[in-house]
CSV table of C-alpha atoms in Angstrom, one decimal:
chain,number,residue,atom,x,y,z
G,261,UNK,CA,-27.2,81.0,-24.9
G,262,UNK,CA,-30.1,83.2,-23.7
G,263,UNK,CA,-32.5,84.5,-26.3
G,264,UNK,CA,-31.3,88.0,-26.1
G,265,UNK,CA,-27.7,86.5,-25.9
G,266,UNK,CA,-28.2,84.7,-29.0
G,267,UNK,CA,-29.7,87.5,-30.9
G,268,UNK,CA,-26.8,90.0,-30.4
G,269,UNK,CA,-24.5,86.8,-31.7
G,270,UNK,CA,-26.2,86.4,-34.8
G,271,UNK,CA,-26.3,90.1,-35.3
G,272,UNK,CA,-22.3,90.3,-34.3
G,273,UNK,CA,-21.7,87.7,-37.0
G,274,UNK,CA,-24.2,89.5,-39.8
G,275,UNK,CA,-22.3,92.6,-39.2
G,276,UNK,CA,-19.0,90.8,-39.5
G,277,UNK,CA,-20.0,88.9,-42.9
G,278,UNK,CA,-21.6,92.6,-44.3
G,279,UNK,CA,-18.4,94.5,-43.7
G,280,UNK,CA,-16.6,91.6,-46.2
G,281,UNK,CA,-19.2,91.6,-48.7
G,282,UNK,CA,-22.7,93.4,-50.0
G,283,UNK,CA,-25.8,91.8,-47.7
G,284,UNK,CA,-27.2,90.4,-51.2
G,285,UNK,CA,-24.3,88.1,-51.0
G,286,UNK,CA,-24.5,86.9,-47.9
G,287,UNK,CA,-26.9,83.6,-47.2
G,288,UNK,CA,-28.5,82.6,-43.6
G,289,UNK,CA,-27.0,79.6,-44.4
G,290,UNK,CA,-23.4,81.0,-43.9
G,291,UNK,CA,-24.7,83.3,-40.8
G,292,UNK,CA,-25.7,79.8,-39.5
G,293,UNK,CA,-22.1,77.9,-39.7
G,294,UNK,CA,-20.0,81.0,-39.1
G,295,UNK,CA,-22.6,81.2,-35.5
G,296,UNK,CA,-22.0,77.5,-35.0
G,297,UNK,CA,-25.8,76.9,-35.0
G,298,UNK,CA,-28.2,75.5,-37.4
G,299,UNK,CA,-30.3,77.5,-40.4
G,300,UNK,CA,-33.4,76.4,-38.4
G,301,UNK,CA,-32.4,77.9,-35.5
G,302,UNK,CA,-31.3,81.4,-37.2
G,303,UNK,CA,-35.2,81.7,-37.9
G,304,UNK,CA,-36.0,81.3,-34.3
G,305,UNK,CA,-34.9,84.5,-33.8
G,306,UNK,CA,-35.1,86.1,-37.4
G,307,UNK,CA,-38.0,86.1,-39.7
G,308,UNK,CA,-35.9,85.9,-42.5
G,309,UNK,CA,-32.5,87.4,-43.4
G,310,UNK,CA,-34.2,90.6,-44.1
G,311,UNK,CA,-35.5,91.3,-40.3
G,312,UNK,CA,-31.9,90.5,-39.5
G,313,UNK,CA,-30.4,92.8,-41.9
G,314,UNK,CA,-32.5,95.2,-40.2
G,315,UNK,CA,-31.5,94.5,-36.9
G,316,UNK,CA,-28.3,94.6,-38.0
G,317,UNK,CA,-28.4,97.7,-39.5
G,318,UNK,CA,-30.0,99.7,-36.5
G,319,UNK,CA,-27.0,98.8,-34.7
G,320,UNK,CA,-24.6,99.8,-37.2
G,321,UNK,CA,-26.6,102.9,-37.5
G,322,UNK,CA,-26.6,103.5,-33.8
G,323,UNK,CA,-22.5,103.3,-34.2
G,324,UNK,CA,-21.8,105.6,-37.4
G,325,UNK,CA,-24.6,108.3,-35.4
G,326,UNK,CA,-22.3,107.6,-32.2
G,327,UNK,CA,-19.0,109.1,-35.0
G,328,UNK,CA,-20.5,113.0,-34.8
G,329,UNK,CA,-20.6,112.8,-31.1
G,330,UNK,CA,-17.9,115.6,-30.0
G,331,UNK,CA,-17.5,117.5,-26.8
G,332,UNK,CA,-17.9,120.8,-27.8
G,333,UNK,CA,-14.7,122.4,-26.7
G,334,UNK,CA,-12.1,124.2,-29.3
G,335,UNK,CA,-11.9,125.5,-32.3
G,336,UNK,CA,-15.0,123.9,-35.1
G,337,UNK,CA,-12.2,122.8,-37.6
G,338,UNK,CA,-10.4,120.4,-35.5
G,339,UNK,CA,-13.5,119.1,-33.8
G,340,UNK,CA,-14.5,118.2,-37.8
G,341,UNK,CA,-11.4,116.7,-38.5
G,342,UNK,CA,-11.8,114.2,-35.6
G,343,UNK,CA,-15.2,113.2,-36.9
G,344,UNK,CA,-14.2,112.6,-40.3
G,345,UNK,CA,-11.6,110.0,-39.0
G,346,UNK,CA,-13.9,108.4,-37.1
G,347,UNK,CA,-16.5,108.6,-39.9
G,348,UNK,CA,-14.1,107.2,-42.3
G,349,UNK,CA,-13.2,104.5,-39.6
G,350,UNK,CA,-16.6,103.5,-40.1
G,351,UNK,CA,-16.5,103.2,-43.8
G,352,UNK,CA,-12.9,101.1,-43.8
G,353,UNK,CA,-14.5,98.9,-41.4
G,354,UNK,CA,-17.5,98.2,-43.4
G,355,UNK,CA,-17.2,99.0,-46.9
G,356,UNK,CA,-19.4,96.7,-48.9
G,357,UNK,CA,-22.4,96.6,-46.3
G,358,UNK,CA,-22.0,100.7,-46.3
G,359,UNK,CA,-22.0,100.8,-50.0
G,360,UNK,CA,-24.7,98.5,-50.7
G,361,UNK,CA,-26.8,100.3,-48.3
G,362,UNK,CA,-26.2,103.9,-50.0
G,363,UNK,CA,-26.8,103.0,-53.2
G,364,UNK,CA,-29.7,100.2,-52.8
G,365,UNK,CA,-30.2,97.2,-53.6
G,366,UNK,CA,-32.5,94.2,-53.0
G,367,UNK,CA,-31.5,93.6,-49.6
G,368,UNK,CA,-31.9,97.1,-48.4
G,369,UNK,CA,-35.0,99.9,-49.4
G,370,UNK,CA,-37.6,98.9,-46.8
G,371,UNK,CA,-39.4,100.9,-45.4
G,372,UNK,CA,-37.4,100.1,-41.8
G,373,UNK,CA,-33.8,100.5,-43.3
G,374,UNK,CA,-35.0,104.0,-45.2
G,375,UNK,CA,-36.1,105.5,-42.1
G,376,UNK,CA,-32.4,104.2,-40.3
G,377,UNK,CA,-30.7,105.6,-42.9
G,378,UNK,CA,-32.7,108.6,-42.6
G,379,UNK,CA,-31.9,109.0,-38.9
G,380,UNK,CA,-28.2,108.8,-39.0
G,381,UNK,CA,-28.2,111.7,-41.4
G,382,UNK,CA,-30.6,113.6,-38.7
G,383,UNK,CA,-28.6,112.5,-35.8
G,384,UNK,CA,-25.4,114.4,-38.2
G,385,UNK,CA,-27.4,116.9,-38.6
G,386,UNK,CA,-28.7,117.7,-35.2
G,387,UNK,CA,-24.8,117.3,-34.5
G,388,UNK,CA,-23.6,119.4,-36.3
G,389,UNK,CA,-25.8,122.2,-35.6
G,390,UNK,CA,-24.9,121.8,-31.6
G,391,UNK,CA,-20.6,121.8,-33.1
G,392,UNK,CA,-22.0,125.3,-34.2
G,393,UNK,CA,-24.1,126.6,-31.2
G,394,UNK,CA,-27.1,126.8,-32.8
G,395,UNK,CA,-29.9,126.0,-30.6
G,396,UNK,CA,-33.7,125.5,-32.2
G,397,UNK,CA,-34.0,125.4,-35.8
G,398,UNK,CA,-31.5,126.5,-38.0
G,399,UNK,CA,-31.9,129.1,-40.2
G,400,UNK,CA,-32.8,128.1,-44.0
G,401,UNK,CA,-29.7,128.7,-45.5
G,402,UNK,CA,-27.7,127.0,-43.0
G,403,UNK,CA,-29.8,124.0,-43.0
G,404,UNK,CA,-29.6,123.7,-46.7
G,405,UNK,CA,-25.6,124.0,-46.0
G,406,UNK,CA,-25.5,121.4,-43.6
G,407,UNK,CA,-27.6,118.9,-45.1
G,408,UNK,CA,-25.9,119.5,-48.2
G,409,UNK,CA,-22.6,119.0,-46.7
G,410,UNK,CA,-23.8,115.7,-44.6
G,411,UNK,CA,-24.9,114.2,-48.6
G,412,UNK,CA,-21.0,115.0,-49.9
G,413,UNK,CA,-19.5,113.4,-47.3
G,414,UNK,CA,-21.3,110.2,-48.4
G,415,UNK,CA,-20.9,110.5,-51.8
G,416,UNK,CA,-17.3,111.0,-51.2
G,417,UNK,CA,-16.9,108.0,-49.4
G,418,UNK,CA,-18.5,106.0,-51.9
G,419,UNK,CA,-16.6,107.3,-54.4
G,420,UNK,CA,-13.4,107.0,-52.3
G,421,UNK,CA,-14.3,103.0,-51.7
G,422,UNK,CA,-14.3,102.6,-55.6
G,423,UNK,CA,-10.9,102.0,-55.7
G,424,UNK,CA,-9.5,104.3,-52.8
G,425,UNK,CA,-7.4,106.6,-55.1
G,426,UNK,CA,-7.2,109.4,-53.1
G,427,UNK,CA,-5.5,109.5,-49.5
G,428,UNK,CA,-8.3,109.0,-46.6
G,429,UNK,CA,-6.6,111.5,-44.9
G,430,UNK,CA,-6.5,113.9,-47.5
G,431,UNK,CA,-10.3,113.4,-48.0
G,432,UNK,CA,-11.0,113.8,-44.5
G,433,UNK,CA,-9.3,117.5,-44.5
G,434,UNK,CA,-11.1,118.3,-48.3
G,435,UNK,CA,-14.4,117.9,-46.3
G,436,UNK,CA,-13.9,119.8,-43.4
G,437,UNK,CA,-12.6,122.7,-45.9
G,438,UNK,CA,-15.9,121.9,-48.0
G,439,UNK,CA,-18.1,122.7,-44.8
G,440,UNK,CA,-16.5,125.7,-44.6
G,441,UNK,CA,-16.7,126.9,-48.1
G,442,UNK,CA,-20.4,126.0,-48.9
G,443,UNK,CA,-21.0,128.0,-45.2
G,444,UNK,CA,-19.1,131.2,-46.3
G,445,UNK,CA,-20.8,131.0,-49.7
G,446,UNK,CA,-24.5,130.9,-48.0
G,447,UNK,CA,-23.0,133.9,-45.1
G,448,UNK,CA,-22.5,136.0,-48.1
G,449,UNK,CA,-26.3,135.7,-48.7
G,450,UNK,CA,-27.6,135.5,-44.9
G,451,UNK,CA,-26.0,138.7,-42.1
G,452,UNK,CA,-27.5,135.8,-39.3
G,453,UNK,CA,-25.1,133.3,-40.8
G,454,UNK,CA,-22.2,135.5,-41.3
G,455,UNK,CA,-22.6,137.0,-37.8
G,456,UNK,CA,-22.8,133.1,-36.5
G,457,UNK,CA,-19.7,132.3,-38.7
G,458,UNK,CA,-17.7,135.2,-38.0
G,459,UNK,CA,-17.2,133.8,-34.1
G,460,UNK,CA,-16.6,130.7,-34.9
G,461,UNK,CA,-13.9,131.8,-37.6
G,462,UNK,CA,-12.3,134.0,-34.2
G,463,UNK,CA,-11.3,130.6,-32.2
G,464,UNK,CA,-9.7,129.0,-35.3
G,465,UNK,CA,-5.7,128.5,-35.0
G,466,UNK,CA,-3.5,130.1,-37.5
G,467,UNK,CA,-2.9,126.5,-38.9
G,468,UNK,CA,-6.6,125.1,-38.4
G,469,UNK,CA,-7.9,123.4,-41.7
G,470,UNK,CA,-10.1,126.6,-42.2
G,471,UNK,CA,-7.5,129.4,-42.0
G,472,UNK,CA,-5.2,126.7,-44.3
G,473,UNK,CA,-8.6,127.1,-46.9
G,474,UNK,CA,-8.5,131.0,-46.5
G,475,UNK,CA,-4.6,130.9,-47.1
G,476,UNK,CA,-5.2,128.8,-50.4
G,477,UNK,CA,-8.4,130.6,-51.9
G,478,UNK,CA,-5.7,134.0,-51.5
G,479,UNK,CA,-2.6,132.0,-52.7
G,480,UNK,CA,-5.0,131.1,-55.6
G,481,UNK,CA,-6.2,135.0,-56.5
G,482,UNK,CA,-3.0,136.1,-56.5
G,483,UNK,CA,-0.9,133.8,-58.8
């Protein structure tokens, strides 16, 4: 194999080995035989299992950024609800390596994995902010919202791997209906907001997951 070639292998197989089990657990030695190649030869193209971690990492992160990627066409609500799937896809698909990374460990909190972790929740953000229309920055309260919003989804997932007692699909809805609570809470406060909301609110379907929240908060005040 090429360098390049060879690189991209060893980072397939990290990636592979990650999504089974924390990176803590995980030896070069095992990287090695599961590549077919010598230890050795691992740190011809990797420092050390850290700098491959790393690697590793970017391109994960580069794949659960790709997950908020939506063309912006129809209603908000549905347009969540097919990122949380694919958000959650992620988080099936690589449970320990995503859990390890979100809540530290000696493997991960370098200075290089920090700032990846702190681009996928910008690249979310900056997302999510185009879903709604919003171009240049975002007013205070709806960036306080937003980021809010992007640190319970991650929470939940966490919580949602220790033990998956509660349907995916049911957490995947809960979300979107959380984004749209915590923003109607902070339009209350902000006429910018509510004005931004109010036309977003007009393209949702009678049975969209944020008319089904309105529908539930009134079932709820009137038992």
């Amino acid at each position: 194999m090429g360098v390049e070639e060879r690189r991209q292998q060893l980072i397939g197989v990290a990636l592979e080995l990650f999504s089974k089990r924390s990176p803590d657990e995980v030896s070069i030695d095992e990287i090695a035989s599961r590549a077919g190649i010598s230890r050795p030869l691992v740190y011809h193209y990797f420092p050390g299992k850290l700098s491959l971690y790393e690697a590793a990492l970017r391109r994960a992160a580069e794949d659960l950024s790709s997950r908020f990627a939506e063309p912006h066409e129809g209603p908000l609500g549905s347009r969540l609800r097919r990122v949380m799937a694919r958000f959650f896809d992620f988080v099936e698909e690589h449970g320990p390596g995503f859990s390890a990374l979100m809540r530290g460990g000696p493997a991960v909190g370098s200075s290089t994995t920090n700032a990846l972790v702190d681009s996928v929740r910008q690249a979310a953000y900056e997302q999510m902010l185009a879903h709604m229309g919003v171009v240049g920055p975002a007013p205070a309260r709806l960036e306080v919202v937003v980021r809010s919003w992007i640190s319970l989804v991650e929470s939940t997932a966490l919580i949602w791997l220790d033990g998956r007692r509660v349907p995916r699909e049911e957490l995947e809805a809960k979300l979107v209906q959380d984004f749209a609570a915590l923003a109607a809470v902070a339009a209350a406060r902000d006429e910018e907001l509510a004005t931004l909301l109010r036309g977003l609110v007009k393209q949702e379907p009678g049975d969209g997951p944020f008319t089904d929240l309105a529908a539930r908060m009134i079932s709820l005040a009137q038992e």
